[in-house]
Coordinates of C-alpha atoms in Angstrom, one line a residue:
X8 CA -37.3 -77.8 -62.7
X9 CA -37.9 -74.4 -63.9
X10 CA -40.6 -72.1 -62.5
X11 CA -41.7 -68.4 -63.4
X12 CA -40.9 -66.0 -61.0
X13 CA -43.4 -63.8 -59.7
X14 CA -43.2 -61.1 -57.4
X15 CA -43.5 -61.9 -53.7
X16 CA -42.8 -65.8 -54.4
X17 CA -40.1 -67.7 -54.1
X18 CA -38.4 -69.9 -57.0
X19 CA -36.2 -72.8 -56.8
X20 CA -34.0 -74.3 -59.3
X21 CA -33.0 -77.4 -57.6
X22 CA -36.1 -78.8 -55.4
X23 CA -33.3 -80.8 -53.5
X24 CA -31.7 -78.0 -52.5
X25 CA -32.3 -76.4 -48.9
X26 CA -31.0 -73.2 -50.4
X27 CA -33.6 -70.5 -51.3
X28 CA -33.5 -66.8 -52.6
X29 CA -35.9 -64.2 -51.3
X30 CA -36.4 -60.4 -52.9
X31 CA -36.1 -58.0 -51.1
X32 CA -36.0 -55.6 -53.8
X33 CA -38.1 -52.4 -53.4
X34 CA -40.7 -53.5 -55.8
X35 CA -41.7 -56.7 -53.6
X36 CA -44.2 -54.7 -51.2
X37 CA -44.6 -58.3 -49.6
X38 CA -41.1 -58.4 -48.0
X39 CA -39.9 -55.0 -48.4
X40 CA -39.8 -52.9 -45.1
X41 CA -38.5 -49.8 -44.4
X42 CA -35.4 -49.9 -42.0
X43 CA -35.2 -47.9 -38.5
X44 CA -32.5 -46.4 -37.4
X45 CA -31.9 -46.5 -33.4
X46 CA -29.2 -44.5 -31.6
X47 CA -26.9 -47.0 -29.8
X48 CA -27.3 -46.1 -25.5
X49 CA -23.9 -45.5 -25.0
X50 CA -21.4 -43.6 -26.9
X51 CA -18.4 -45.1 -29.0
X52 CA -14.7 -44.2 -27.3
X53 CA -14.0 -43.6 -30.9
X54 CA -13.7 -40.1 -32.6
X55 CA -15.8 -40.9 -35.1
X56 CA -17.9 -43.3 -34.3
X57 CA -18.4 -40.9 -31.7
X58 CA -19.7 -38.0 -34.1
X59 CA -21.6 -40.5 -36.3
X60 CA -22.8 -43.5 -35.0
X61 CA -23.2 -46.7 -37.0
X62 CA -27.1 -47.3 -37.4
X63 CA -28.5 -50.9 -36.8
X64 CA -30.8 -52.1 -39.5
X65 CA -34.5 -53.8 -37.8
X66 CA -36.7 -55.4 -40.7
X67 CA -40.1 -57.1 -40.5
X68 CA -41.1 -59.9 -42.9
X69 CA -44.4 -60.5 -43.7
X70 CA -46.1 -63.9 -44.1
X71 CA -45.9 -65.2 -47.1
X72 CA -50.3 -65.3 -48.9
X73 CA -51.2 -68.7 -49.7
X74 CA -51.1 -69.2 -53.6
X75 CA -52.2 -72.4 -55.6
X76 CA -49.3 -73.7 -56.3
X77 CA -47.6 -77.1 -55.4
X78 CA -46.8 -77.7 -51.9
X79 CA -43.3 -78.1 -52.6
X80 CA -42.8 -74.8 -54.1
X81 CA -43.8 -72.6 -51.3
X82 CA -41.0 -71.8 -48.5
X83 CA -41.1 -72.5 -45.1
X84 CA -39.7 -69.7 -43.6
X85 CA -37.6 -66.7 -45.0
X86 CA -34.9 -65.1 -43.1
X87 CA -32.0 -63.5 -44.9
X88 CA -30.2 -64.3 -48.2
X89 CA -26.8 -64.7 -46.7
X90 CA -28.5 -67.9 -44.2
X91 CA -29.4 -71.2 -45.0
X92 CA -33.4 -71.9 -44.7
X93 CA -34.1 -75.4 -43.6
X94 CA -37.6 -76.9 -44.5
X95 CA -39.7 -76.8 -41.7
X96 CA -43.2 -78.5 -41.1
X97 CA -46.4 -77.0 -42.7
X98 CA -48.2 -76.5 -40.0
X99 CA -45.8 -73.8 -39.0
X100 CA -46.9 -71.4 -41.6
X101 CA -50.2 -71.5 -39.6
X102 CA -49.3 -69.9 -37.0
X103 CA -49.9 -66.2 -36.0
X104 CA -46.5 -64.8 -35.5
X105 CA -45.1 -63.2 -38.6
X106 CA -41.8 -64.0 -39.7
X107 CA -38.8 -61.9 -39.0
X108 CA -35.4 -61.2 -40.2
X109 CA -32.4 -61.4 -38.2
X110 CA -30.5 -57.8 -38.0
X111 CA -27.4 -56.9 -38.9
X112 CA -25.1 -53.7 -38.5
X113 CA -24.6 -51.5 -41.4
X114 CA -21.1 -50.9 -41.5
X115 CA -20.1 -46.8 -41.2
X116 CA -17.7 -45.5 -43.5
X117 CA -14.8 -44.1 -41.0
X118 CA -15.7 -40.2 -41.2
X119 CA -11.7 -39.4 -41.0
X120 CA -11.6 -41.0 -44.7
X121 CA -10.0 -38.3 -47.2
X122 CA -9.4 -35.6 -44.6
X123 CA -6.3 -33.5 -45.0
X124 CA -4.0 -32.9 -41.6
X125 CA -5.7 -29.8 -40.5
X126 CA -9.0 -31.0 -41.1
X127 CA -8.6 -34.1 -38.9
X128 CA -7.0 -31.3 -36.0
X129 CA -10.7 -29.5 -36.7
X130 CA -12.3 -32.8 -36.3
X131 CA -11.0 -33.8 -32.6
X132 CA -11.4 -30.3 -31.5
X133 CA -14.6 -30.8 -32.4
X134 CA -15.4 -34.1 -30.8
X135 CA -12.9 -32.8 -27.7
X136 CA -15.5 -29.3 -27.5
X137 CA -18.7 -31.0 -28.3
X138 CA -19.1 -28.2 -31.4
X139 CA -22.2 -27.8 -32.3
X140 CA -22.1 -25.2 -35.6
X141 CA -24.6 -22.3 -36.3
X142 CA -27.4 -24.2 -34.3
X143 CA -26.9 -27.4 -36.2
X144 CA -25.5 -30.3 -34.0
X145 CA -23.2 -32.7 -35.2
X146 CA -25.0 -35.8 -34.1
X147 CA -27.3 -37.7 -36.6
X148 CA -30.6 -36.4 -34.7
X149 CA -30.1 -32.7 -35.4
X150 CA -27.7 -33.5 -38.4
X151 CA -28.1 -31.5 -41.8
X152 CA -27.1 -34.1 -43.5
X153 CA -29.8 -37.1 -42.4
X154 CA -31.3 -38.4 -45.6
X155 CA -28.5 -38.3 -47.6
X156 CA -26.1 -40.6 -49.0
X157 CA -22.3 -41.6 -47.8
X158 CA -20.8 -39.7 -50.3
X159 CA -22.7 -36.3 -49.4
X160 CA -23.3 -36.8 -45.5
X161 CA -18.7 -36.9 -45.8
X162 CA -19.1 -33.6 -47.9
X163 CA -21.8 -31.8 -45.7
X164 CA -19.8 -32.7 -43.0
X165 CA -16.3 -31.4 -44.4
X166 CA -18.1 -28.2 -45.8
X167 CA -19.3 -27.5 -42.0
X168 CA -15.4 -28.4 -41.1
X169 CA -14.2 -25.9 -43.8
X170 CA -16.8 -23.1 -42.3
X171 CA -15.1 -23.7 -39.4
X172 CA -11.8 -23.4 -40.3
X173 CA -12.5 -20.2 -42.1
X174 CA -13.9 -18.9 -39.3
X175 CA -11.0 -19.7 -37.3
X176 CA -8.6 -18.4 -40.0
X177 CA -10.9 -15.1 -39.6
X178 CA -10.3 -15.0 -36.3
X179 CA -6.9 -15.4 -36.4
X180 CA -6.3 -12.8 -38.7
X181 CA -8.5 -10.5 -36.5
X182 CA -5.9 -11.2 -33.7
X183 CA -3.1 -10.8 -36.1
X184 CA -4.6 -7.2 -36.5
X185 CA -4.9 -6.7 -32.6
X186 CA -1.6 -7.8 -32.3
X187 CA 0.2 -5.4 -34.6
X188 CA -1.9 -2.5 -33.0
X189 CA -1.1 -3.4 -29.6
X190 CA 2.8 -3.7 -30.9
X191 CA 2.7 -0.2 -32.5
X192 CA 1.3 1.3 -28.9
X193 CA 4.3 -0.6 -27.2
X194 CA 6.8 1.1 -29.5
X195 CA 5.0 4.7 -28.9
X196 CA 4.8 3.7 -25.2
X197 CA 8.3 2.8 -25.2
X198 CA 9.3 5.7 -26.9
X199 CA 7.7 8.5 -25.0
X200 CA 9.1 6.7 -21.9
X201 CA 12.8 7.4 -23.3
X202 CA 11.9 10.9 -23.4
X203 CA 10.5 11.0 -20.1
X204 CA 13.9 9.1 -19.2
X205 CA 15.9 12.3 -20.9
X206 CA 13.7 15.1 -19.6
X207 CA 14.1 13.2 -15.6
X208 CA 18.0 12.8 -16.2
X209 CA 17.8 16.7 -17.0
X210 CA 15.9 17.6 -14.2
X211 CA 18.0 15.8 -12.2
X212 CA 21.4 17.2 -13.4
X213 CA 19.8 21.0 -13.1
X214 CA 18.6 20.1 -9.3
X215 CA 22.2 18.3 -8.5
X216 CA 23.7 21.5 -9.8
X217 CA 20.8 23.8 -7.7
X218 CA 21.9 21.4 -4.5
X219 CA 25.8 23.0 -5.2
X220 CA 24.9 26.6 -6.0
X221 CA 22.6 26.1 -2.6
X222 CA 25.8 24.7 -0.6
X223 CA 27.6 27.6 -1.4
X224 CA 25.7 30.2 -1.1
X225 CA 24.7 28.2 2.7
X226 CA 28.6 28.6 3.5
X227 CA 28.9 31.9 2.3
X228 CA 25.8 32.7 4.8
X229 CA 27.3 31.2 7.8
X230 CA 30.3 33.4 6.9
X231 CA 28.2 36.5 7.0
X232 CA 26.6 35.5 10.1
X233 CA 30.3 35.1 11.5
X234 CA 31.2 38.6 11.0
X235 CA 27.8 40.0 11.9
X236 CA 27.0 37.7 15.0
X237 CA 29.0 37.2 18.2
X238 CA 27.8 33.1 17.6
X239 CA 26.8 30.8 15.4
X240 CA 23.7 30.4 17.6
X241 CA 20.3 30.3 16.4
X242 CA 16.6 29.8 17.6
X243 CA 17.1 26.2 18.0
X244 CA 20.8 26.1 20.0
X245 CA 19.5 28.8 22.2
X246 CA 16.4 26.9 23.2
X247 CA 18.2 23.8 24.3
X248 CA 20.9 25.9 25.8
X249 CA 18.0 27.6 28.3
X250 CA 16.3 24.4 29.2
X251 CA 19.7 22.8 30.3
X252 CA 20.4 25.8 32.3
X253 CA 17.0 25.0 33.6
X254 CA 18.0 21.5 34.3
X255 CA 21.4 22.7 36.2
X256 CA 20.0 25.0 38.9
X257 CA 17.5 21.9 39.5
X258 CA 20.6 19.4 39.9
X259 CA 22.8 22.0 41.8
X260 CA 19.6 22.9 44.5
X261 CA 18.8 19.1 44.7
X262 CA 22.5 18.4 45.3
X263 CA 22.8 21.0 47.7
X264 CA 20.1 19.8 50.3
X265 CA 21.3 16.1 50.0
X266 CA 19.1 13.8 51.1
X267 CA 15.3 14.4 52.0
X268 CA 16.7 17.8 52.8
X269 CA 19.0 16.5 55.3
X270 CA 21.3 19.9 54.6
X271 CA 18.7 22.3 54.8
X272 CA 18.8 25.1 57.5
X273 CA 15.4 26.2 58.0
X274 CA 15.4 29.1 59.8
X275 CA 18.3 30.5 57.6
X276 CA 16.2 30.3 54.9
X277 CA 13.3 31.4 56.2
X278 CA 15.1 34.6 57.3
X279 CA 16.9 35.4 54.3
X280 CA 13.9 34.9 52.0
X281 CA 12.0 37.4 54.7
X282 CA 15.0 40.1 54.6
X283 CA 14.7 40.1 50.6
X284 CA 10.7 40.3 51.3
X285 CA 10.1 37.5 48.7
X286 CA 7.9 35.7 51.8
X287 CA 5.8 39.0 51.8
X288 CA 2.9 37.7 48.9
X289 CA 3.3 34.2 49.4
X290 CA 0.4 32.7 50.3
X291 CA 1.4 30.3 53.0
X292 CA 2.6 31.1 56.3
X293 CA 6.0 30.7 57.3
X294 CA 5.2 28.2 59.8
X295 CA 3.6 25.9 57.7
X296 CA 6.9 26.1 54.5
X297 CA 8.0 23.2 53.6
X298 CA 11.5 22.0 52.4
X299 CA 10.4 21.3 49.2
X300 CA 8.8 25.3 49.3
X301 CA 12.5 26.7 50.4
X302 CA 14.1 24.5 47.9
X303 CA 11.7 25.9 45.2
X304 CA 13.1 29.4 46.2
X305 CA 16.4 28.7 46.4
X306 CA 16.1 27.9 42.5
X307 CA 14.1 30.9 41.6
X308 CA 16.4 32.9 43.9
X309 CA 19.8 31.2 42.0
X310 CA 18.0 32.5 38.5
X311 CA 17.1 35.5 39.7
X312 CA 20.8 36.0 40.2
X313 CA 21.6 34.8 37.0
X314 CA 19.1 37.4 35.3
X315 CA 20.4 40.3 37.2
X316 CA 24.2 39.9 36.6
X317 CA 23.6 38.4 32.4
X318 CA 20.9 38.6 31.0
X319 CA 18.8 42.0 32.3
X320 CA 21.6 44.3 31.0
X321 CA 21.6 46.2 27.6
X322 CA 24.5 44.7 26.1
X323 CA 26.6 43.0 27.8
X324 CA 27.7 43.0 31.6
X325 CA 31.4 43.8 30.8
X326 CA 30.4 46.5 28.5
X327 CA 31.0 50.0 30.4
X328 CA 28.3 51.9 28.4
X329 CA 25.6 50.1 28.6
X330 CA 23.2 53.1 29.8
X331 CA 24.7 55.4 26.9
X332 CA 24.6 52.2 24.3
X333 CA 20.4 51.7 25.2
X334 CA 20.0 55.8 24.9
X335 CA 21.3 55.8 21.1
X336 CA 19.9 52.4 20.3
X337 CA 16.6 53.4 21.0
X338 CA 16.9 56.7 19.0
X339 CA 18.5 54.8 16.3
X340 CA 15.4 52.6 16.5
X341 CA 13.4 55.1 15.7
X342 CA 14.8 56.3 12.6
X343 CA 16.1 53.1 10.9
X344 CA 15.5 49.6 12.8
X345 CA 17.7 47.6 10.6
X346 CA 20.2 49.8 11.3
X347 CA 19.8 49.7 15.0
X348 CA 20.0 46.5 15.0
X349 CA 23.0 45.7 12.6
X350 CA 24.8 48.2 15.0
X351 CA 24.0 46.0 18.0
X352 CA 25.4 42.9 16.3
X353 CA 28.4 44.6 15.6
X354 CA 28.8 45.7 19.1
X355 CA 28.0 42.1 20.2
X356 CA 30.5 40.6 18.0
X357 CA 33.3 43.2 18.9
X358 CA 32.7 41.8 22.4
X359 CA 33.2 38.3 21.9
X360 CA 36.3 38.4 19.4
X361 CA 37.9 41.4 22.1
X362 CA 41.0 39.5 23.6
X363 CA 40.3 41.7 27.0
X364 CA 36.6 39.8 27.0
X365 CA 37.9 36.4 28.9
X366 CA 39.3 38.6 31.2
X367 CA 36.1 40.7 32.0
X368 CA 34.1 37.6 31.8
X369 CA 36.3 35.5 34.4
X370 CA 36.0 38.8 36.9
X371 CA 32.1 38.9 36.7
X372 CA 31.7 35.1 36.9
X373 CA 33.9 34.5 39.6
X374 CA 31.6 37.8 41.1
X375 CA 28.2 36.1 40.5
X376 CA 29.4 33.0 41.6
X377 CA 31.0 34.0 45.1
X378 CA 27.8 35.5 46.0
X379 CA 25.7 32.7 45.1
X380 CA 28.1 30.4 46.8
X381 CA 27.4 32.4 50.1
X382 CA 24.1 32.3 49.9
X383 CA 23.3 28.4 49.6
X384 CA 26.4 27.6 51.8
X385 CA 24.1 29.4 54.6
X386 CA 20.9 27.5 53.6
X387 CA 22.0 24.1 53.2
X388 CA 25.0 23.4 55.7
X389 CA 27.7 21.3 54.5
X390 CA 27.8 21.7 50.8
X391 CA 30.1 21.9 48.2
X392 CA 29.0 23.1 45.2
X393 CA 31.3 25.9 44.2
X394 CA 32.3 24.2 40.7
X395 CA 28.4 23.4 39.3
X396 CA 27.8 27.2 40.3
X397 CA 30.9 28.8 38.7
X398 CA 30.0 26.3 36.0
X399 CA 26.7 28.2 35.0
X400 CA 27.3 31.2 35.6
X401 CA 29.9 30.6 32.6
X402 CA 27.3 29.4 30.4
X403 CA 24.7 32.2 31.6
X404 CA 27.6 34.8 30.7
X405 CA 27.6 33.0 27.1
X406 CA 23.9 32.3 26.2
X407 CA 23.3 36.5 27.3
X408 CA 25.5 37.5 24.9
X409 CA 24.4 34.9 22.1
X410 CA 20.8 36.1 22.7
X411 CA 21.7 39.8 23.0
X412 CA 23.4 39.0 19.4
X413 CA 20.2 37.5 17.4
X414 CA 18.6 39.8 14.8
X415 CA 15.7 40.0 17.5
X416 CA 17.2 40.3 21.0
X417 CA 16.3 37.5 23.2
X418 CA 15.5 38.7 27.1
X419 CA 13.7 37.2 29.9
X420 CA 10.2 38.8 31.3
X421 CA 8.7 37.7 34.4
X422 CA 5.2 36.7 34.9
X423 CA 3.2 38.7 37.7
X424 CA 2.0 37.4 41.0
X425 CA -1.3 36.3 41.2
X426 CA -2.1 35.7 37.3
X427 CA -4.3 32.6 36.9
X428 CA -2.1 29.5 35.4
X429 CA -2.5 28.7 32.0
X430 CA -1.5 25.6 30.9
X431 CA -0.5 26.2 27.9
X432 CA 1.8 29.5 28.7
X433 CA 3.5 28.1 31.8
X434 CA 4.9 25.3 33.1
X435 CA 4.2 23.8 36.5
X436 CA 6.5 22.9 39.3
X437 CA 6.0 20.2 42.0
X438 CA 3.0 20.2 43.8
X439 CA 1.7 22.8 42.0
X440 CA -2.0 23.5 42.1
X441 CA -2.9 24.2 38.0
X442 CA -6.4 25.4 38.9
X443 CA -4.6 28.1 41.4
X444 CA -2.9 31.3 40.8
X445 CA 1.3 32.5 40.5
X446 CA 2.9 32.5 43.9
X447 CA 6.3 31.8 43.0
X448 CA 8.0 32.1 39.3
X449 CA 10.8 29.7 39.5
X450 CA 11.8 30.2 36.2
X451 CA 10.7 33.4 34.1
X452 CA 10.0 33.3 29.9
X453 CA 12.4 34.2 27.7
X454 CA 10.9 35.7 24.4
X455 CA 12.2 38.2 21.3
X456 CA 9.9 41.2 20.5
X457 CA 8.4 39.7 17.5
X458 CA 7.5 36.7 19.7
X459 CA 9.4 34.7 17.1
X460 CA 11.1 32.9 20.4
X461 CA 9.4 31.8 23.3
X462 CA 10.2 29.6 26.0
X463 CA 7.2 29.3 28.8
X464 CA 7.8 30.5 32.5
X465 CA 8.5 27.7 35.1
X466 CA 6.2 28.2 38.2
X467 CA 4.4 27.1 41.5
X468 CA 0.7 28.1 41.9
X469 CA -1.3 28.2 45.1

């Protein structure tokens, strides 16, 4: 049976056969509807399906208008070309629901097709980044390329790859660049340090040599000194030498009395202090001394010993012209300092390398000492301290000569009775009141006459 075909109807060759064709062609407005693309709610795991998802195809089918024609030439019900249509009853064409057609998935063209190596690197960085290029995204919704075919949506998408690419390349040019200028500053940096390097190991050659020239000339200094100074003492050695001698008339009085004073003899003490009128200006009566007050003036009476036969004499205490030696030093003083003073070291150092020296420094030792040793063998009864005093009156001999020696002679100076203490001039003793006045100088300063020295006063203040 043959039949005309007319648009929006459906023909059959064989009326036996279940089989129908529909057209869906463009031109058949009657079964022809445009397809809608939907976004699928979760994203494929693959790369590409990842950047362009497959679309899904929905299509409606009108019902078909009644036209006169035999009953058994009209369809029943339409559904795709690819499924079988099985007759159904006429009333069903009746009915108000319009026909559909079952949907199918448009299969995607895999968007790694054709791609070279490097461009298939691009395209996962992509995908891994989530690129989105020049405010265009990759996905369909914002794509450049929707509305176009296969064949151009692959070549949009490879020409944004390729922008990228070059861009990249661009990039990595411009850190090629940055690289061979930061290279060229190393080599300048590492240059100039090797001449820093040179100019250090010359610096430290010319101060290595310096450090020898300086020993030298050092040793050749302490060789002067040797044959212009009785000693090799300076500021330094004869400050530490002082404050031990300090520290040994303390030991040898605090020896002497023994325990809590246990050696003292009061009223010896009292009365030799009163026949050398040192009890005249003190402030406390003699009734009321204690034995720390007589043991305070045994010390200052053991230095004042020590000053008188040492260090109070113009030269030296074995020199027999010292009253002629301080008339023509002072006129020499007068007229040429430096001279004056080179002629005293010379003097001093005469003294110390004369072999008839020991000898006249045993006699005045031995001299010092016996008298001292009377004196505190009467005041504190059963001692035996003869050694500790012969022992500094050796080292006074010594240190008044070193002093005497120094380019500004060294001499001690006693503080008047009655100044106010200062605490930072003097040094107090035991129970000494520092808001009081000077009632005993245990100790006196020692100072040059440039007051380049200075050692402060010991004393006990009322």
């Amino acid at each position: 049976m043959s039949s005309k075909s007319h648009p929006g109807r459906i023909s059959t060759s064989n009326p036996s056969s279940p089989m129908v064709s529909v057209n869906l062609s463009r031109d058949n407005s009657l079964f022809y509807t445009e397809p809608k693309f939907e976004e699928p709610k979760k994203k494929s795991s693959g790369l590409a399906q990842g950047l362009f998802p497959s679309p899904t195809l929905q299509a409606e089918v009108k019902s078909l208008p009644q036209l006169p024609s035999d009953d058994a030439t009209q369809p029943t019900v339409a559904l795709t070309a690819a499924t079988p249509i099985h007759p159904q009853p006429r009333i069903s064409l009746e009915g108000q629901k319009p026909f559909k057609v079952n949907t199918s998935e448009i299969l995607s063209r895999p968007a790694s097709s054709g791609l070279t190596e490097s461009e298939l690197r691009g395209l996962k960085r992509l995908s891994t980044e989530g690129y989105t290029g020049h405010g265009h995204s990759i996905s369909r919704e914002g794509s450049p390329v929707n509305g176009l075919s296969g064949d151009e949506r692959e070549s949009e998408r490879l020409r944004v790859y390729r922008n990228k690419i070059d861009e990249l390349n661009t990039l990595v040019t411009q850190l090629r660049i940055d690289l061979n200028g930061a290279l060229e500053d190393k080599h300048q940096t590492t240059k100039a340090y090797h001449d820093l390097h040179r100019k250090y190991d010359d610096v430290t050659a010319k101060l290595a040599k310096r450090d020898q020239e300086y020993d030298v000339m050092s040793k050749n200094y302490l060789e002067h000194m040797r044959h212009i100074r009785a000693t090799d003492d300076d500021h330094s050695t004869i400050m530490e030498r002082l404050t031990q001698l300090k520290v040994g008339i303390e030991h040898l009085v605090r020896t002497a009395q023994g325990s809590r004073s246990v050696n003292l003899n009061r009223k010896e003490a009292i009365d030799h202090f009163k026949g050398t009128g040192q009890l005249a200006a003190f402030p406390i009566p003699e009734d009321n001394l204690e034995p720390f007050h007589l043991n305070l003036y045994m010390e200052s009476i053991v230095m004042y010993t020590l000053v008188t036969c040492f260090f109070d004499r113009p030269l030296s205490c074995i020199f027999d012209f010292n009253e002629g030696f301080q008339d023509i030093y002072d006129w020499m003083s007068q007229r040429n300092d430096k001279s004056a003073v080179r002629w005293r070291q010379q003097l001093c150092q005469m003294l110390a390398q004369d072999p008839a020296t020991k000898t006249r420094q045993a006699e005045e030792v031995d001299k010092a000492a016996a008298a001292l040793s009377e004196l505190i063998s009467k005041v504190y009864m059963g001692s035996n301290v003869t050694a500790k005093i012969r022992d500094l009156c050796n080292k006074a001999f010594e240190l008044a000569v070193a002093m005497t020696g120094m380019e500004s002679a060294i001499s001690p100076v006693y503080i008047p009775l009655g100044t106010s203490f200062d605490e930072e001039t003097m040094g107090s003793s035991l129970k000494s009141n520092c808001e009081g006045k000077v009632a005993l100088v245990i100790f006196p300063a020692f100072r040059d006459r440039v007051q380049a020295f200075n050692i402060p006063p010991k004393v006990w203040c009322y």
